[in-house]
Short mmCIF file of C-alpha atoms in Angstrom, two decimals:
data_model
loop_
_atom_site.label_atom_id
_atom_site.label_comp_id
_atom_site.label_asym_id
_atom_site.label_seq_id
_atom_site.Cartn_x
_atom_site.Cartn_y
_atom_site.Cartn_z
CA UNK Q 975 0.51 0.10 0.07
CA UNK Q 976 1.08 3.07 -0.79
CA UNK Q 977 0.55 5.91 2.16
CA UNK Q 978 -1.07 8.84 -0.33
CA UNK Q 979 -4.35 9.89 1.07
CA UNK Q 980 -7.72 7.80 0.25
CA UNK Q 981 -11.11 9.57 -1.73
CA UNK Q 982 -13.11 10.46 0.78
CA UNK Q 983 -17.23 10.46 -1.23
CA UNK Q 984 -20.48 10.17 1.02
CA UNK Q 985 -21.46 6.32 0.93
CA UNK Q 986 -24.95 8.08 -0.09
CA UNK Q 987 -23.79 9.19 -3.87
CA UNK Q 988 -22.18 5.30 -4.83
CA UNK Q 989 -26.45 3.90 -4.94
CA UNK Q 990 -26.98 5.36 -8.41
CA UNK Q 991 -23.44 3.83 -9.29
CA UNK Q 992 -23.86 0.43 -7.46
CA UNK Q 993 -27.06 0.16 -9.14
CA UNK Q 994 -25.98 1.14 -12.56
CA UNK Q 995 -22.77 -2.18 -11.94
CA UNK Q 996 -25.65 -4.34 -10.88
CA UNK Q 997 -28.25 -3.61 -14.66
CA UNK Q 998 -25.30 -3.46 -16.56
CA UNK Q 999 -24.23 -6.79 -14.87
CA UNK Q 1000 -27.18 -8.85 -14.58
CA UNK Q 1001 -27.09 -7.82 -18.56
CA UNK Q 1002 -23.37 -9.33 -18.45
CA UNK Q 1003 -21.03 -6.89 -19.42
CA UNK Q 1004 -18.81 -4.26 -17.22
CA UNK Q 1005 -19.25 -0.08 -16.94
CA UNK Q 1006 -17.10 2.28 -14.95
CA UNK Q 1007 -17.57 5.86 -14.49
CA UNK Q 1008 -15.66 8.64 -12.42
CA UNK Q 1009 -14.48 11.01 -9.82
CA UNK Q 1010 -13.96 14.18 -9.41
CA UNK Q 1011 -12.63 16.51 -7.34
CA UNK Q 1012 -12.85 20.42 -6.94
CA UNK Q 1013 -8.52 20.97 -6.91
CA UNK Q 1014 -6.76 19.64 -3.98
CA UNK Q 1015 -9.02 18.07 -2.67
CA UNK Q 1016 -10.16 14.40 -1.84
CA UNK Q 1017 -13.04 15.16 -1.57
CA UNK Q 1018 -15.83 13.21 -3.95
CA UNK Q 1019 -17.87 16.60 -5.59
CA UNK Q 1020 -19.03 14.85 -8.58
CA UNK Q 1021 -19.99 10.55 -9.70
CA UNK Q 1022 -20.19 10.77 -13.25
CA UNK Q 1023 -21.47 7.79 -14.91
CA UNK Q 1024 -21.74 6.60 -18.37
CA UNK Q 1025 -24.90 6.74 -20.57
CA UNK Q 1026 -23.98 5.08 -24.43
CA UNK Q 1027 -22.80 6.76 -27.40
CA UNK Q 1028 -19.15 6.26 -27.24
CA UNK Q 1029 -19.26 3.68 -24.67
CA UNK Q 1030 -18.32 0.01 -25.74
CA UNK Q 1031 -19.75 -3.50 -22.83
CA UNK Q 1032 -18.63 -6.50 -22.60
CA UNK Q 1033 -18.43 -8.59 -20.66
CA UNK Q 1034 -15.23 -8.70 -20.35
CA UNK Q 1035 -14.61 -5.32 -21.98
CA UNK Q 1036 -15.31 -2.16 -20.28
CA UNK Q 1037 -13.75 0.88 -22.88
CA UNK Q 1038 -14.64 4.98 -23.32
CA UNK Q 1039 -14.06 6.44 -26.87
CA UNK Q 1040 -11.99 9.92 -26.78
CA UNK Q 1041 -15.13 12.38 -27.81
CA UNK Q 1042 -16.16 10.39 -24.76
CA UNK Q 1043 -13.66 11.71 -23.04
CA UNK Q 1044 -13.45 14.64 -24.39
CA UNK Q 1045 -16.94 15.38 -23.46
CA UNK Q 1046 -15.89 14.18 -19.51
CA UNK Q 1047 -12.53 16.83 -18.72
CA UNK Q 1048 -14.47 19.75 -20.94
CA UNK Q 1049 -17.13 19.25 -18.01
CA UNK Q 1050 -14.59 19.60 -15.25
CA UNK Q 1051 -12.81 22.47 -16.34
CA UNK Q 1052 -15.46 23.95 -17.33
CA UNK Q 1053 -16.49 23.30 -13.78
CA UNK Q 1054 -13.53 23.79 -12.10
CA UNK Q 1055 -13.06 19.70 -10.80
CA UNK Q 1056 -10.40 17.64 -11.59
CA UNK Q 1057 -11.49 13.95 -12.83
CA UNK Q 1058 -9.68 11.48 -10.17
CA UNK Q 1059 -9.85 8.43 -10.37
CA UNK Q 1060 -11.79 5.71 -12.60
CA UNK Q 1061 -13.82 2.75 -11.10
CA UNK Q 1062 -15.46 -0.47 -13.79
CA UNK Q 1063 -16.63 -3.24 -12.47
CA UNK Q 1064 -15.53 -7.34 -13.36
CA UNK Q 1065 -17.38 -10.40 -13.42
CA UNK Q 1066 -15.29 -11.82 -11.72
CA UNK Q 1067 -12.62 -11.20 -9.13
CA UNK Q 1068 -10.91 -7.34 -8.59
CA UNK Q 1069 -6.92 -6.60 -10.67
CA UNK Q 1070 -6.08 -5.30 -13.03
CA UNK Q 1071 -6.18 -6.40 -15.98
CA UNK Q 1072 -3.54 -6.02 -19.39
CA UNK Q 1073 -6.05 -3.77 -21.01
CA UNK Q 1074 -6.84 -2.80 -17.34
CA UNK Q 1075 -2.85 -1.72 -17.41
CA UNK Q 1076 -1.83 -1.31 -21.29
CA UNK Q 1077 -4.72 1.33 -22.33
CA UNK Q 1078 -5.93 3.30 -18.18
CA UNK Q 1079 -5.80 6.73 -18.34
CA UNK Q 1080 -1.94 6.31 -17.25
CA UNK Q 1081 -1.39 9.50 -15.83
CA UNK Q 1082 0.90 10.33 -12.43
CA UNK Q 1083 -1.62 10.01 -8.91
CA UNK Q 1084 -4.49 8.60 -11.07
CA UNK Q 1085 -6.76 6.15 -9.14
CA UNK Q 1086 -8.67 3.25 -11.05
CA UNK Q 1087 -10.63 0.98 -9.20
CA UNK Q 1088 -11.89 -2.30 -9.59
CA UNK Q 1089 -15.40 -3.16 -8.49
CA UNK Q 1090 -16.29 -7.49 -8.27
CA UNK Q 1091 -18.50 -9.83 -9.18
CA UNK Q 1092 -20.70 -6.73 -10.95
CA UNK Q 1093 -23.83 -8.68 -10.70
CA UNK Q 1094 -23.82 -8.38 -7.42
CA UNK Q 1095 -21.56 -5.27 -6.14
CA UNK Q 1096 -20.84 -4.99 -2.80
CA UNK Q 1097 -21.19 -1.34 -1.86
CA UNK Q 1098 -18.25 -1.81 0.41
CA UNK Q 1099 -14.80 -0.18 -1.51
CA UNK Q 1100 -12.72 -1.58 0.90
CA UNK Q 1101 -14.27 -5.13 -1.10
CA UNK Q 1102 -12.60 -3.39 -4.52
CA UNK Q 1103 -9.60 -3.38 -6.27
CA UNK Q 1104 -8.06 0.59 -5.51
CA UNK Q 1105 -4.88 1.14 -7.24
CA UNK Q 1106 -2.77 4.69 -8.78
CA UNK Q 1107 -1.06 5.30 -11.73
CA UNK Q 1108 3.06 5.76 -10.43
CA UNK Q 1109 5.14 5.26 -13.55
CA UNK Q 1110 2.76 1.85 -12.96
CA UNK Q 1111 -0.34 0.79 -10.84
CA UNK Q 1112 0.89 0.03 -7.44
CA UNK Q 1113 -2.37 -0.64 -4.81
CA UNK Q 1114 -3.82 2.19 -3.19
CA UNK Q 1115 -5.91 2.59 -0.44
CA UNK Q 1116 -9.22 3.07 -0.78
CA UNK Q 1117 -11.86 5.86 -0.85
CA UNK Q 1118 -13.43 6.15 2.41
CA UNK Q 1119 -16.77 6.64 3.23
CA UNK Q 1120 -18.08 10.15 5.71
CA UNK Q 1121 -22.27 10.72 6.33
CA UNK Q 1122 -20.38 14.44 6.70
CA UNK Q 1123 -20.16 15.52 3.40
CA UNK Q 1124 -22.16 16.43 1.23
CA UNK Q 1125 -24.04 14.10 -1.59
CA UNK Q 1126 -21.65 13.93 -5.20
CA UNK Q 1127 -23.62 15.08 -7.91
CA UNK Q 1128 -24.71 13.00 -10.33
CA UNK Q 1129 -24.31 12.96 -14.02
CA UNK Q 1130 -24.68 11.20 -16.79
CA UNK Q 1131 -21.96 12.08 -19.72
CA UNK Q 1132 -20.74 9.59 -23.39
CA UNK Q 1133 -20.07 11.68 -26.38
CA UNK Q 1134 -22.80 12.94 -27.63
CA UNK Q 1135 -23.10 15.62 -23.71
CA UNK Q 1136 -23.06 15.80 -20.18
CA UNK Q 1137 -26.21 15.19 -19.02
CA UNK Q 1138 -28.20 15.08 -14.92
CA UNK Q 1139 -28.70 12.72 -13.94
#
């Protein structure tokens, strides 16, 4: 484990994320979301669920196209936020696949988390796999749930736009 401070989030913020993971998982396909924070803080302000256009889902593959990423990163910049982490689901165990390691957002300090058992995902982030990129992906601490934090805004994004959820 690293000594980095974990992301902090109101637990209510995971309800929509876990519902989305479960719905796609029950159709035997991966899905995911990105977490946004204000610069200089570890408090998750926005959970960006993936919509449809420019998003590909299969049982062992989840990809976000460049136009979909552009839509989200433009939203983040306009809102004064930064994209800090990507969470995606797996059918089985929580691990970073070769595809995750090679084609993920390999940016220093970026966090990647994997929710295992997508048809019945755990609501406990410490049951997921967490990694931080620092020239390579290394295990890191899971996000912490803090009731005292405000609930994050939930949005959906794809290659066409960012929408309120």
